[in-house]
One Martini backbone bead per residue (centre of mass of N, CA, C, O) as a GRO file, in nm:
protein
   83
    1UNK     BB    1  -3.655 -16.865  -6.347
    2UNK     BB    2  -3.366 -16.759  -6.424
    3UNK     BB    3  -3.098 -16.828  -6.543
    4UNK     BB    4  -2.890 -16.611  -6.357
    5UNK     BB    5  -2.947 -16.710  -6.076
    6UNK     BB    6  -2.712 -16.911  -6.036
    7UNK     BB    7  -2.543 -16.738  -6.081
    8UNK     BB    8  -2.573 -16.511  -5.850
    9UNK     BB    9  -2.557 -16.750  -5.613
   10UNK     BB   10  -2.276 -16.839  -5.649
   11UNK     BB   11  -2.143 -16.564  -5.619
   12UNK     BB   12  -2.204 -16.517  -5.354
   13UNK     BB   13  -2.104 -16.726  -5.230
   14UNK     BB   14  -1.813 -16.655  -5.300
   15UNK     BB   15  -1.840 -16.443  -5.128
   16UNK     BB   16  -1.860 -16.555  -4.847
   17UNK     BB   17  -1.620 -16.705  -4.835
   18UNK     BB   18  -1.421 -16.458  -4.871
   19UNK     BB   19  -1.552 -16.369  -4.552
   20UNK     BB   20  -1.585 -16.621  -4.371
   21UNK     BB   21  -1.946 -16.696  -4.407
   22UNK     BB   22  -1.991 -17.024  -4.447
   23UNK     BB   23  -2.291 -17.038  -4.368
   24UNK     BB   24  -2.373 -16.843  -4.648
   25UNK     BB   25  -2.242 -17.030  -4.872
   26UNK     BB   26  -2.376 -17.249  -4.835
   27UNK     BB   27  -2.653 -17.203  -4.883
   28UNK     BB   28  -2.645 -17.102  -5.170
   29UNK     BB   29  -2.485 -17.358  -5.275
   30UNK     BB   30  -2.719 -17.510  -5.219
   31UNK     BB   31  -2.969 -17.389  -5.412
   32UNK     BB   32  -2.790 -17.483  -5.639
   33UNK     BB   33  -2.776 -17.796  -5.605
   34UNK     BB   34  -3.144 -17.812  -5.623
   35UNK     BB   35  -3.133 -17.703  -5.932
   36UNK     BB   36  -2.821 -17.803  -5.973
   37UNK     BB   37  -2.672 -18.084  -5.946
   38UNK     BB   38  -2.444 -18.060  -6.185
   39UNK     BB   39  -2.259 -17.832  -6.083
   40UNK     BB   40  -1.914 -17.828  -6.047
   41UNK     BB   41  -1.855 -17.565  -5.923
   42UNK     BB   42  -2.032 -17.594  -5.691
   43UNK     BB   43  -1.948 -17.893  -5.573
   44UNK     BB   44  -1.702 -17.793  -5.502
   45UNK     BB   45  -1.737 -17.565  -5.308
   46UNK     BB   46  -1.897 -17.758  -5.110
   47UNK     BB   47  -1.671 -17.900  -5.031
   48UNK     BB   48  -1.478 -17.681  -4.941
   49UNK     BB   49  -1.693 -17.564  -4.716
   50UNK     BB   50  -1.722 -17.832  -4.545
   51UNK     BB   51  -1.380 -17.869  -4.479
   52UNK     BB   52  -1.380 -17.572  -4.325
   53UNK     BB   53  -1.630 -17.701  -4.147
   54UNK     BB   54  -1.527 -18.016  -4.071
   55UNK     BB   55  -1.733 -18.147  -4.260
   56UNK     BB   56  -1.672 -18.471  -4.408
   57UNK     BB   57  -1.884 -18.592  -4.454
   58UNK     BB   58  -2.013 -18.394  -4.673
   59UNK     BB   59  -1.806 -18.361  -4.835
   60UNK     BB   60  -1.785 -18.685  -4.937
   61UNK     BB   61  -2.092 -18.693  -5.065
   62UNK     BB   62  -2.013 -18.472  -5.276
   63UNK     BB   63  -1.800 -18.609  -5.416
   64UNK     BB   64  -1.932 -18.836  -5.502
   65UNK     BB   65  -2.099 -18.687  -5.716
   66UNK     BB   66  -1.856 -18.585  -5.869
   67UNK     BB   67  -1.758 -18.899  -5.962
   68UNK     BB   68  -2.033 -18.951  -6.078
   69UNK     BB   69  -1.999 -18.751  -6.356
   70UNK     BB   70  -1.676 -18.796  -6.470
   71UNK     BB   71  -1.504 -18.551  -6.367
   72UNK     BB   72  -1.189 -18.420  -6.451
   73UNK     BB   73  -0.962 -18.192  -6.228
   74UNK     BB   74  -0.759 -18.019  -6.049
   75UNK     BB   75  -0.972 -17.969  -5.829
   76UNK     BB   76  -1.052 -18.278  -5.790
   77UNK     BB   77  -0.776 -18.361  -5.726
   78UNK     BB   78  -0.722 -18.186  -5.478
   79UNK     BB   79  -0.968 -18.284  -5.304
   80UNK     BB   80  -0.874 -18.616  -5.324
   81UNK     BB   81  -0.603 -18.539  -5.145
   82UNK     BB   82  -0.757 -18.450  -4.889
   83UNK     BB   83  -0.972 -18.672  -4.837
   0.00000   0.00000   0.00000
């Protein structure tokens, strides 16, 4: 795996967001969840496409890594007063 696979599959993801595919935004998502799983602006990404498709268990559950992480930024408290 190139260091850039990662960076590649980020950006797919968010183009699948911006076109409505959440179904492949998520997978995209997830691959990189597996591979890093501590990538911040991905697990952001992953919060806010399980909140699009209404799964606030799976929403909830990643946000917990978020927070597990111990970064704060304004996107992660904007997440947190959404969920």
């Amino acid at each position: 795996t190139y260091p850039n696979d990662s960076d590649m599959i980020y950006l797919a993801a968010i183009s699948f967001k911006n076109t409505n595919d959440f179904a492949s935004a998520i997978d995209m998502a997830e691959r990189i969840r597996l591979r890093n799983p501590g990538h911040l602006p991905n697990l952001i990404l992953l919060t806010e496409l399980y909140m699009l498709q209404e799964n606030l268990t799976k929403a909830e559950k990643i946000f917990q890594t978020i927070q597990s992480l111990g970064k704060k930024s304004k996107r992660v408290q904007n997440l947190e007063s959404l969920l």
